[in-house]
C-alpha positions as MATLAB code, in Angstrom:
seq = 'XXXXXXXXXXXXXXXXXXXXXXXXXXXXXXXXXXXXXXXXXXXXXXXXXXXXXXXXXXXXXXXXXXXXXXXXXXXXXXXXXXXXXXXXXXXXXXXXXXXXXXXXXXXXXXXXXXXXXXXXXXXXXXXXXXXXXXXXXXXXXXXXXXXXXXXXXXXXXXXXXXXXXXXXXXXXXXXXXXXXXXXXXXXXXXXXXXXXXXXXXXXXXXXXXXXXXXXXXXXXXXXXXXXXXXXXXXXXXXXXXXXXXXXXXXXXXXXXXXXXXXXXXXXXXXXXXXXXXXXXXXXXXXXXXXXXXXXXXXXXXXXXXXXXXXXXXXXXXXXXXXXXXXXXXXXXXXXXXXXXXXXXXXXXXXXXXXXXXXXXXXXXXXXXXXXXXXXXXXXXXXXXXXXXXXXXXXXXXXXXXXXXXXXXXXXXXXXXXXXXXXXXXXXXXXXXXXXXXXXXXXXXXXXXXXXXXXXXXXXXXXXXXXXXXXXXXXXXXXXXXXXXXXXXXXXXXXXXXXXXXXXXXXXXXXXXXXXXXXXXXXXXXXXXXXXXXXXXXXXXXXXXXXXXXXXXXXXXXXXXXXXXXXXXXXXXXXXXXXXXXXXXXXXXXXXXXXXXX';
ca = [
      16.322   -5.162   33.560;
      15.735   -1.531   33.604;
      14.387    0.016   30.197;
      17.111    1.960   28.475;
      16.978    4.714   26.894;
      17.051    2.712   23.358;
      14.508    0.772   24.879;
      12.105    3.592   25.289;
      12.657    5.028   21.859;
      11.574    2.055   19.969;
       8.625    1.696   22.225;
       7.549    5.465   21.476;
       8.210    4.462   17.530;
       5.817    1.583   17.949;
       3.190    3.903   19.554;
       3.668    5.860   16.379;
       3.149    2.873   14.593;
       6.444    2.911   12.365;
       6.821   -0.752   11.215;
       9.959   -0.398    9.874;
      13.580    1.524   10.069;
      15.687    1.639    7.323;
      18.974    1.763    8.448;
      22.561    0.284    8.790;
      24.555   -0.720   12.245;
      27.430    1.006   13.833;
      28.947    1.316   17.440;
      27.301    5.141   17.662;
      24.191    3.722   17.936;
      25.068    0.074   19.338;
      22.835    1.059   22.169;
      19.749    0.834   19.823;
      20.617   -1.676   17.874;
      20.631   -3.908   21.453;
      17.611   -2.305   21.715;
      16.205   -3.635   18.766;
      17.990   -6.904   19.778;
      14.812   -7.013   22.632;
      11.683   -5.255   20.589;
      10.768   -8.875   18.682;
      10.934   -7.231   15.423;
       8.586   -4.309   16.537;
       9.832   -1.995   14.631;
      11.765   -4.023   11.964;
      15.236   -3.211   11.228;
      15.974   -3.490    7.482;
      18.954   -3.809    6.943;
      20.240   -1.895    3.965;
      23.545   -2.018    1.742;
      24.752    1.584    3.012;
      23.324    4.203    4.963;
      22.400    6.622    1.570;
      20.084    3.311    0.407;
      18.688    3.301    4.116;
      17.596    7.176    3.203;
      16.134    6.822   -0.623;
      13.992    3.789    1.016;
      12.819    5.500    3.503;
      12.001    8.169    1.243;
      10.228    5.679   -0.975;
       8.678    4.214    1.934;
       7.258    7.976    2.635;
       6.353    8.609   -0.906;
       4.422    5.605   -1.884;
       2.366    5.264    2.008;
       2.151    8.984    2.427;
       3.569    8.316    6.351;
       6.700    9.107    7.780;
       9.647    7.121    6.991;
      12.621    6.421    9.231;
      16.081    5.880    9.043;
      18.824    5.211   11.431;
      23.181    5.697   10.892;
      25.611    5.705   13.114;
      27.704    8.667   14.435;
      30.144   10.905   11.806;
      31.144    8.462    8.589;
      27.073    6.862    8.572;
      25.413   10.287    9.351;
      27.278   11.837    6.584;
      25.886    9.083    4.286;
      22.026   10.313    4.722;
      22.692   13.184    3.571;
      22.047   12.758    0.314;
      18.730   10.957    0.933;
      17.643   13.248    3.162;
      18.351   15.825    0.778;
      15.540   14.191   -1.535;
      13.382   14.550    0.802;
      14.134   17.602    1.451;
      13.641   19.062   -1.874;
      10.633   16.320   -2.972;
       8.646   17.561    0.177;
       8.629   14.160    1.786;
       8.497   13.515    5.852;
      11.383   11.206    6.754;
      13.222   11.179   10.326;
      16.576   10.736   10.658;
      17.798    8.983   14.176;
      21.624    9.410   14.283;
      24.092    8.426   16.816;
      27.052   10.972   17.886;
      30.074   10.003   20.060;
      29.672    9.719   23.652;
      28.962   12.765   25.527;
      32.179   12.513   27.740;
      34.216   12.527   24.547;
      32.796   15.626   22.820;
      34.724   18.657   21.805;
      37.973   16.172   22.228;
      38.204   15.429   18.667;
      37.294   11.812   19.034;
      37.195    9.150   16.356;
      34.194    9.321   14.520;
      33.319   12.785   16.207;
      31.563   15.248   13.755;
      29.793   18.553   14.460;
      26.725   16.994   13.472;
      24.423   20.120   14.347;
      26.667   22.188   11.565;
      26.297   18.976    9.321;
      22.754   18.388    9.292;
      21.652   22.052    9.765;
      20.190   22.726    6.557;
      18.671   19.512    5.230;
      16.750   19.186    8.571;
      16.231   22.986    9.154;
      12.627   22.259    9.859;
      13.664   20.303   13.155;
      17.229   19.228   14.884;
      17.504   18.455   18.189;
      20.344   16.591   20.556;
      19.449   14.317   22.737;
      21.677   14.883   25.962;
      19.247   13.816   29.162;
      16.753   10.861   28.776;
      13.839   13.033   29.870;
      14.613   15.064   26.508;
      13.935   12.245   24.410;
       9.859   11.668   24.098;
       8.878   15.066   23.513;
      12.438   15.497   20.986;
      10.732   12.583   19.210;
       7.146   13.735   19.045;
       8.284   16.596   17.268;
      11.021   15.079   15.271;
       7.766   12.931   13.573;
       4.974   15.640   13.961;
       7.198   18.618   12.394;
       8.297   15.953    9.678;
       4.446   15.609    8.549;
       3.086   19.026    9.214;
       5.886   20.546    7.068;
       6.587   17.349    4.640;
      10.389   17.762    5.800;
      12.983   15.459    6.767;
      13.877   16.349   10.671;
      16.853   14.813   12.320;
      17.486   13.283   16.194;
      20.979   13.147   17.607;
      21.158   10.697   20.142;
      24.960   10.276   22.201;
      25.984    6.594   22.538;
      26.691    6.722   25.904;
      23.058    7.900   26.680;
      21.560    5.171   24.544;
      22.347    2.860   27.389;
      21.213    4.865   30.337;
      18.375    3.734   32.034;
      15.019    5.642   31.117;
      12.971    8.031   33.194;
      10.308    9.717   32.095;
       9.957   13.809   31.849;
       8.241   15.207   35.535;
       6.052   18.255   36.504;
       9.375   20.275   37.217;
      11.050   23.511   35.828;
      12.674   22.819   32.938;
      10.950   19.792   31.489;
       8.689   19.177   28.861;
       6.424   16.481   28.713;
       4.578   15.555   25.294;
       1.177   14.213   24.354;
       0.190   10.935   22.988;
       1.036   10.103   19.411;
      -1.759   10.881   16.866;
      -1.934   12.193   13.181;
      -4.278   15.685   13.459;
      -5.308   16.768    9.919;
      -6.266   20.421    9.304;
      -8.208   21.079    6.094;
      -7.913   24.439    4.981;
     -10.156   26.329    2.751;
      -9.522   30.049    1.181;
     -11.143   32.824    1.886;
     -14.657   32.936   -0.677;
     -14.042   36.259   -2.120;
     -10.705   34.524   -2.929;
     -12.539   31.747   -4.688;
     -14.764   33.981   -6.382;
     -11.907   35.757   -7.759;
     -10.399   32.403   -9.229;
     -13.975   31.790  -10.599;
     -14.009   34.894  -12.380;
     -10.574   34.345  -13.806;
     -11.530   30.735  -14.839;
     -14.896   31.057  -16.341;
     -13.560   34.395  -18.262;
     -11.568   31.785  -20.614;
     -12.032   30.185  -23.443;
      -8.737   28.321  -23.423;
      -7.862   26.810  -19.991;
      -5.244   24.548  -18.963;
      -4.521   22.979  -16.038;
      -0.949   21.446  -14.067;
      -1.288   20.069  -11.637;
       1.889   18.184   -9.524;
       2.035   16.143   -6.723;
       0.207   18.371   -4.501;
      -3.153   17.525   -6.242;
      -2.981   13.704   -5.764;
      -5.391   14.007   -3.501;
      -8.166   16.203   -5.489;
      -7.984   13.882   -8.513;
     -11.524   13.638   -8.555;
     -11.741   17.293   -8.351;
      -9.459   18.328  -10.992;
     -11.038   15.403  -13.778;
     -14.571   17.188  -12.789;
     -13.089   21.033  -13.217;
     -11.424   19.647  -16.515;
     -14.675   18.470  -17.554;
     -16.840   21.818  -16.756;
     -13.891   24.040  -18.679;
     -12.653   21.644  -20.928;
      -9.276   22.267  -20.504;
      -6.045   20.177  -20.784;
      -4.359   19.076  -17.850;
      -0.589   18.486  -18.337;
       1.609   16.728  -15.005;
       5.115   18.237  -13.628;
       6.862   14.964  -13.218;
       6.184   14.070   -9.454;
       2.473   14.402  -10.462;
       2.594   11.848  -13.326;
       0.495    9.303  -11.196;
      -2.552   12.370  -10.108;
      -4.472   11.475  -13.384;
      -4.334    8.130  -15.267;
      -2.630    8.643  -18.998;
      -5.233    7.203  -20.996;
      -7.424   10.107  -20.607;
      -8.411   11.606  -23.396;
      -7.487   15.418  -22.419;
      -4.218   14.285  -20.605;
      -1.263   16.157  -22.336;
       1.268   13.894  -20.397;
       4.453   15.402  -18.431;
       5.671   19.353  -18.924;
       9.036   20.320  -19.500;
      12.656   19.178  -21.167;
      11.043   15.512  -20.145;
       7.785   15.711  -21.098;
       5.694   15.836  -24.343;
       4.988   18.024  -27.395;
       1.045   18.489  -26.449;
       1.684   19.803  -22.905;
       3.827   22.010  -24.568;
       1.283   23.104  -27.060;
      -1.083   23.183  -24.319;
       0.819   25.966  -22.667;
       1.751   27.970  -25.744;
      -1.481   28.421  -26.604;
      -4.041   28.294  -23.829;
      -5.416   32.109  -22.602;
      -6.122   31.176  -18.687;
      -3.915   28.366  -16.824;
      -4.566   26.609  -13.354;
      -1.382   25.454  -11.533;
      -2.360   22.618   -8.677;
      -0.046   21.454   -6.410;
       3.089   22.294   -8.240;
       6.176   24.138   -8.184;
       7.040   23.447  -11.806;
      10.392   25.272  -12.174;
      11.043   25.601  -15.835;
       9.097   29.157  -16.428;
      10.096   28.585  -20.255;
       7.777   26.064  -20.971;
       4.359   27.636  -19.237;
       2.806   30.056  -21.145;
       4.169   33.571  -21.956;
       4.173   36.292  -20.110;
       0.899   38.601  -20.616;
      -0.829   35.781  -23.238;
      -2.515   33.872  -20.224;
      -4.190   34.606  -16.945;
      -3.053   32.172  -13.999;
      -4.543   30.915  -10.972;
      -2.425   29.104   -8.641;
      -3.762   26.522   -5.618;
      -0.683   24.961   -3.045;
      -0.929   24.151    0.648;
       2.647   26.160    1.337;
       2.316   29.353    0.896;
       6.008   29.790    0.181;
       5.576   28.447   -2.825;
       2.531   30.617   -4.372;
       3.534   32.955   -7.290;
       7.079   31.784   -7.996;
       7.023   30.389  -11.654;
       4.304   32.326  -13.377;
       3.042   35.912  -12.864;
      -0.361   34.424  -10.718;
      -3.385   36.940  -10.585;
      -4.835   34.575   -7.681;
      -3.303   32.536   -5.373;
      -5.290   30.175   -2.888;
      -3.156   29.247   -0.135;
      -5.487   26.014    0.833;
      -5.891   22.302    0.567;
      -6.074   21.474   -3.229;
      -8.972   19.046   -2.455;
     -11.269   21.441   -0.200;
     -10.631   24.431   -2.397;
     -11.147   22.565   -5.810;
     -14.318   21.281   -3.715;
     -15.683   24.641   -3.190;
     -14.933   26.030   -6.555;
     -16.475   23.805   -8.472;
     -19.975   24.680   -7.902;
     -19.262   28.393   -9.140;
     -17.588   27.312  -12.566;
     -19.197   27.878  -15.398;
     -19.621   24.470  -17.854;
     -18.570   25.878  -20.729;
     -20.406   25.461  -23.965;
     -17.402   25.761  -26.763;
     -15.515   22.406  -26.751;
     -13.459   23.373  -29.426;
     -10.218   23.691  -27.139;
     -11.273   20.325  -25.999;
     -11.316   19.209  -29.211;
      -7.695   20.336  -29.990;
      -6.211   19.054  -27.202;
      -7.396   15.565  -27.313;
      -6.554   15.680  -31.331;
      -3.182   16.648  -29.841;
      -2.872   14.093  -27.370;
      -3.881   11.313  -29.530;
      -1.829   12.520  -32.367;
       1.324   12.246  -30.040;
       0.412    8.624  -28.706;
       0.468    7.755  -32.326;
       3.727    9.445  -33.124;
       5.275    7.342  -29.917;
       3.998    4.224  -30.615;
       5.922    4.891  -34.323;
       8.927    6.444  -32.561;
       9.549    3.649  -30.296;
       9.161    1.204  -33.115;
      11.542    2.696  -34.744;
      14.571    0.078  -35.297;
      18.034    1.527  -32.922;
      21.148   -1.193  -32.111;
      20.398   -3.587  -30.508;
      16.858   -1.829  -29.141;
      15.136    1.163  -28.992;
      15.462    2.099  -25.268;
      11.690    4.372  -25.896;
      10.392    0.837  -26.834;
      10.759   -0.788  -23.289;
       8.522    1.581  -21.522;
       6.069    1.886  -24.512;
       5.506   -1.811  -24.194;
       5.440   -2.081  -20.226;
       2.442   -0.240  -20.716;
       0.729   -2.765  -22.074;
       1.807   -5.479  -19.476;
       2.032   -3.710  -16.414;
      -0.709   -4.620  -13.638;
      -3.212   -1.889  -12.736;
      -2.092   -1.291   -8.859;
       1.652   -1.487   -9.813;
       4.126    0.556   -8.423;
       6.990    2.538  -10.414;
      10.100    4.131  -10.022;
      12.445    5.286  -12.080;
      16.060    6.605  -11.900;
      17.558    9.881  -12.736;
      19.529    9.908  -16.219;
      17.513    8.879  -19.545;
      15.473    6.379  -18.338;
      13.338    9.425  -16.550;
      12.976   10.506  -20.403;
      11.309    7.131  -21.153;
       9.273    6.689  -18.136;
       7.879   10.641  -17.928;
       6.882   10.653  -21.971;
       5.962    6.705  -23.404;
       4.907    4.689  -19.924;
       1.243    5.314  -19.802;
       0.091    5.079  -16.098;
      -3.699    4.217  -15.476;
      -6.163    4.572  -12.509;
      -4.785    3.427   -9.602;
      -0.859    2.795  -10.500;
       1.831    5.063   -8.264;
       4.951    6.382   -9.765;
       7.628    8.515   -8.398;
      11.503    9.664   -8.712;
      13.851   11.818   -7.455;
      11.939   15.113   -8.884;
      13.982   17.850   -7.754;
      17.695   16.934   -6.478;
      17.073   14.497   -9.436;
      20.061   12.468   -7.922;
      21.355    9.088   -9.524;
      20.948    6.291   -7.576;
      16.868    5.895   -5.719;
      15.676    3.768   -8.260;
      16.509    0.703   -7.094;
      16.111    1.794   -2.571;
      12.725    3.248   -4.009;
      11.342    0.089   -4.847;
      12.347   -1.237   -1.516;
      10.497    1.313    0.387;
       7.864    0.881   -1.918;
       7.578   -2.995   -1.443;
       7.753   -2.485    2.543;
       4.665    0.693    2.209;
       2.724   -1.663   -0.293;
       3.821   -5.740    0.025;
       0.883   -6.600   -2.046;
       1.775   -4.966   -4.586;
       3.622   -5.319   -7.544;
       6.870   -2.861   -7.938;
       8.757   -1.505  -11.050;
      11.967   -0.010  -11.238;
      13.516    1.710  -13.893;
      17.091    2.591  -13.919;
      20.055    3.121  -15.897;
      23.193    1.135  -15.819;
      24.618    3.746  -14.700;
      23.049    4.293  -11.494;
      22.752    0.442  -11.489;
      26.813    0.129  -11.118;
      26.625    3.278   -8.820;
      24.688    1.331   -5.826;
      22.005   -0.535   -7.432;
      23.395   -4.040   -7.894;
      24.216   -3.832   -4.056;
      20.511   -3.059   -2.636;
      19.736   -6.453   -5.128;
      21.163   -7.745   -2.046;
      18.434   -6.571    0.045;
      15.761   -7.474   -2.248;
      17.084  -10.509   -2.008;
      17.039  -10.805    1.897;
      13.922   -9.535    2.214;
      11.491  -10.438   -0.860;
      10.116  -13.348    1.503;
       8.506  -10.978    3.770;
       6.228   -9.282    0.919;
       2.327  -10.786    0.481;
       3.589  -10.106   -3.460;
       6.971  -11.034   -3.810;
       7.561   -9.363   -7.507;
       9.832   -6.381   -8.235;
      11.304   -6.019  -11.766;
      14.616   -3.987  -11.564;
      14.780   -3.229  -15.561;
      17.972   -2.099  -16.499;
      18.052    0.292  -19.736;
      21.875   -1.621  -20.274;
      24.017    1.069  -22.912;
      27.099    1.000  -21.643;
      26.482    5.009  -21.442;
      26.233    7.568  -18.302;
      23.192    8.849  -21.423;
      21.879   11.608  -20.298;
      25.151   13.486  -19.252;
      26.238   12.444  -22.543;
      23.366   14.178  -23.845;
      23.605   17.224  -22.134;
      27.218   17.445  -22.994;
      26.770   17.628  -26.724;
      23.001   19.340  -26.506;
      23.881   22.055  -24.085;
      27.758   22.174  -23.863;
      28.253   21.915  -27.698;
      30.790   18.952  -26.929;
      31.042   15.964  -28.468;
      31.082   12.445  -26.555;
      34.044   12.242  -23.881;
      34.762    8.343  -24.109;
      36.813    8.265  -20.728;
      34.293   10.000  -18.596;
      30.781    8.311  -19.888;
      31.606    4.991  -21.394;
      30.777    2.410  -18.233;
      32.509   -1.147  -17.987;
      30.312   -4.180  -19.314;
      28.190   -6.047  -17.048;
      26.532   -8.983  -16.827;
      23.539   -7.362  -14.389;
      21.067  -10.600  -14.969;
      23.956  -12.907  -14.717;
      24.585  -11.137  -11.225;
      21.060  -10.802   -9.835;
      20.813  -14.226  -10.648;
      23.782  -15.350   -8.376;
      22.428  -13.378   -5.561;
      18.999  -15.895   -5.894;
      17.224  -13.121   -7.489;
      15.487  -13.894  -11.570;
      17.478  -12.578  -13.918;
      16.574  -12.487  -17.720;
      18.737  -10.890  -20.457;
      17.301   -9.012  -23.677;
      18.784   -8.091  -26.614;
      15.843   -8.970  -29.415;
      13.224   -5.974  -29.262;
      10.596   -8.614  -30.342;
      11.937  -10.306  -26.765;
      10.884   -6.952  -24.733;
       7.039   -7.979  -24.504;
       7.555  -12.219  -23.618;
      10.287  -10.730  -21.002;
       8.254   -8.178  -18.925;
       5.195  -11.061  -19.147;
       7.729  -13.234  -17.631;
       9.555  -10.976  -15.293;
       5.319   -9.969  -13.796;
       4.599  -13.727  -13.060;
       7.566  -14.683  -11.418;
       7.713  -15.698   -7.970;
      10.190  -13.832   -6.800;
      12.175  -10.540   -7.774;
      13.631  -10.552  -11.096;
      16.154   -7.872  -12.869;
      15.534   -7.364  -16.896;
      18.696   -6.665  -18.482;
      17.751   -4.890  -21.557;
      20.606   -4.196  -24.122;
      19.764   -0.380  -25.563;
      21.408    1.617  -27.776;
      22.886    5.270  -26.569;
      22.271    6.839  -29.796;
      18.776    7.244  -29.589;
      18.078   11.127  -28.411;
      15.729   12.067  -25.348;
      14.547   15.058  -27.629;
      12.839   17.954  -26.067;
       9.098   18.133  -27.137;
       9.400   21.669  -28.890;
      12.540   20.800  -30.815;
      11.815   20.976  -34.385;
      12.713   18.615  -37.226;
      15.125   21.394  -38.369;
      16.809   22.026  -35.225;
      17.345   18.419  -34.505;
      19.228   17.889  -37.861;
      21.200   21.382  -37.579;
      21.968   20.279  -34.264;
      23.500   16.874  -35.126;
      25.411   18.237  -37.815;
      26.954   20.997  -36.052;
      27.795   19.569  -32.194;
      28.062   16.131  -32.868;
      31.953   16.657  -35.337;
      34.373   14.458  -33.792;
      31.690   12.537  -31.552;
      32.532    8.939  -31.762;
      29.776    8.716  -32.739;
      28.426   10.648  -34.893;
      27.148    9.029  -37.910;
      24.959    7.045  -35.835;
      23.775   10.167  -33.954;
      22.619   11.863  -36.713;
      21.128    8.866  -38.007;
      18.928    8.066  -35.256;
      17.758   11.637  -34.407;
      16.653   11.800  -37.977;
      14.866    8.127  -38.067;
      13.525    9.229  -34.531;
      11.992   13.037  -35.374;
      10.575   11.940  -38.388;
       8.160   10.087  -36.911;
       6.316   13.273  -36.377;
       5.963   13.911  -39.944;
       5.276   11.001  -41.664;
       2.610    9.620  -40.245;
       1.753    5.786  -39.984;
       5.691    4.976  -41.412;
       7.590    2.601  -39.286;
      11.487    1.978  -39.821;
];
């Protein structure tokens, strides 16, 4: 039998060695899918609930093995459903290809069922590359660069393949006007370095201050070593924009912990009062929470030079590799004598892990949702994996989970959409089966298309050298953080109809899909049930009853805002009493030290 044209794609997939594609069936790409029908599992199709899972795990898939992931829909109704995976990836700077049938090319322009314009549809999320497929001699070198432009500009790209050409016999691009072969599959790395008066300009900036700070984001993952040794010579602080909470380990000493509305009261203190700062890697949006204008001198490294000088007025930028340009500015920074700034910011730092621990003791109905990530930390394995949903429980995870050497965490950082949590782990689990996964989500996003993709943990758990994946579910009957934002920002008190959710019984269901499930409504039960969840033998969901009245409070709110705040926004919340009640229990903690209530 002649090699189709779906034939030949998954054989130039395999020669790009992608194991897997995440993706869900339909008759616009029932040529591959026969395809697949023939490859002996080489590449894997998994299976997912619904095309928009198929994307978030093959973003997680991307995130967690830094390679490209893939993922496959259907023509007009599945394509559409990418989007907002793709999306992600998009704004999270994460290479993911997106194969996606279209009607067949006799019907087009006819207004066919399932036809969409899917070059209009698709041309902004995968601007960096979009391409249909319309001859088979097209399709190795529309490929290539479908998977090479996704990794040189960490961007999803997109290939439109007709379903009437899926099942065309192959043949191969010639030597002839008109047609362009392509080159053998390979993964070319180009280390760039700035220019040295550059780096003696960021020198001079540096060692001129006695008060340096560092941020670094995702981008320095791969200088860790680099920035803990710069840290050490200038004694600075480094605080972590949330999708570079895994770059340095939390128990460091000098680790202020995650910037922003999410992150903590030291990395804000860092910021307010350092004179020089170092941004790494990171496109940190919130300008209000770096230092202010004119008090601090600013040095910037990032491999895209699009994103140089956006936040923060930068006197240098290095337009580089974070590694090789931390690598050659090392040797020209001065070790600075003074540790007193050192000195503060650990005192700060240590005073704050104190002030959680207290916080997240503090007693809520039935638990304290800041108490299930403060004690994961102490049971979580040291190469675990974990992800965590958009809504409150990204409060939890950025400020009281304490990451250490060699753990992985991620989330939606920038679309910061409901719903990965859950897919993330799955592309997680498929980028590292031997190891351990944890996902932290809100019931919210559970109901929204979590409890579905349990489904596909369930199908597929078998497969994994490590079968365990805790989905914890931070269960409070709340869409919380909306709820939050609605009386914090909007001045309005609780609207019932929009943000209460319908009870459910998410153990009770994971459980009837073969999956552990374990319920929790004891806080003295949160420690024995994460010990539990870790040595099962399978994947098991923790369905941890939390009270919605605890606030995700920002880290420079004072004690006096908090309480004129409650008082003033929170008249005619349903609420209310209990509001004010726990905001109060909850910012104390900051003031009177060693109480616990």
């Amino acid at each position: 039998m002649a090699e189709t044209v779906g034939d030949y794609l998954l054989h130039r997939l395999r020669e790009w060695q992608v194991e897997q594609v995440f993706a869900y069936p339909g008759d616009g790409i029932n040529g591959i899918v026969a395809a697949f029908g023939k490859a002996d599992d080489q590449p894997r199709f998994i299976q997912a609930r619904h095309e928009e899972m198929a994307a978030f795990q093959a973003v997680g898939y991307a995130k967690f093995s830094g390679k490209v992931g893939v993922c496959m829909a259907t023509s007009g109704p599945g394509a559409i459903h990418l989007l907002n995976g793709l999306y992600d990836a998009k704004l999270d700077h994460v290479p993911v290809v997106a194969i996606v049938g279209q009607t067949a090319r006799s019907a087009m322009g006819a207004s066919y069922q399932q036809e969409v314009d899917l070059q209009s549809l698709f041309k902004d999320v995968a601007s960096a590359y979009l391409v249909e497929v319309n001859v088979p001699e097209q399709l190795p070198n529309a490929l290539d660069r479908a998977i090479r432009v996704a990794e040189a500009e960490r961007a999803p790209t997109a290939l439109i393949i007709p379903s009437d050409l899926q099942e065309q016999p192959y043949s191969p691009p010639g030597h002839v006007f008109k047609q362009s072969p392509s080159s053998p599959p390979s993964h070319p790395r180009t280390v760039t370095v700035p220019d040295l008066a550059e780096i003696e300009r960021a020198a001079d900036v540096i060692n001129a201050g006695s008060r340096v700070a560092i941020l670094v984001g995702q981008g320095a993952r791969g200088a860790a070593d680099e920035v803990r040794k710069l840290a050490e010579l200038t004694g600075a602080g480094v605080a972590k924009a949330l999708l570079g909470k895994d770059v340095l380990p939390d128990d460091l000493s000098y680790v202020t912990g995650s910037i922003g509305l999410l992150g903590t009261r030291p990395s804000y203190e860092l910021m307010r009062d350092c004179d020089t700062l170092l941004i790494i890697g990171s496109n940190f949006p919130y300008s209000q929470f770096l230092p202010d204008y004119g008090k601090a001198r600013a040095v910037q490294i990032d491999i895209d030079g699009k994103f140089i000088g956006m936040r923060f007025p930068t006197e240098v930028n290095l337009v580089a590799d974070a590694k090789a340009t931390l690598a050659a500015l090392l040797p020209k920074i001065e070790r600075k004598d003074d540790r007193s700034w050192r000195e503060t910011v650990e005192h700060n730092v240590s005073r704050w892990w104190e002030t959680m621990e207290r916080e997240s003791m503090v007693s809520a109905d039935p638990i304290n949702p800041m108490r299930i990530t403060w004690e994961l930390s102490a049971y979580i394995p040291d190469n675990a994996i974990v992800t965590a949903d958009s809504g409150s429980a990204a409060n939890w995870y950025a400020r009281t989970l304490k990451l250490r050497s060699g753990m992985r965490g991620s989330l939606s950082g920038t679309l910061a959409t409901m719903g990965p949590g859950v897919p993330y782990a799955i592309g997680a689990k498929f980028a590292h089966p031997d190891r351990p996964v944890i996902a932290l989500v809100g019931d919210g996003a559970m109901q929204m298309n979590g409890l579905a993709e349990l489904i596909t943990l369930r199908r597929y758990h078998e497969r994994w050298a490590d079968p365990r994946c805790v989905i914890c579910v931070l269960h409070n009957n709340d869409l919380n953080q909306v709820t939050w934002e609605l009386r914090a920002m909007g001045g309005a008190p609780k609207f019932e109809e929009s943000q209460v959710l319908p009870d459910v019984d998410y153990a009770g269901i994971a459980r009837s899909f073969g999956l552990g499930g374990l319920t929790v409504t004891d806080p003295d039960r949160i420690g024995p049930a994460w010990e539990e969840a870790l040595a099962a033998d399978r994947p098991v969901l923790l369905d941890i009853h939390c009270d919605p009245n605890v606030p995700p409070i920002p880290p420079h709110a004072t004690f006096e805002q908090v309480k004129a705040a409650a008082e003033s926004v929170l008249k005619g919340d349903p609420d209310a009493f209990a509001l004010v009640t726990e905001g109060i229990k909850t910012k104390l903690q900051e003031f009177v030290p060693g109480s616990r209530k």
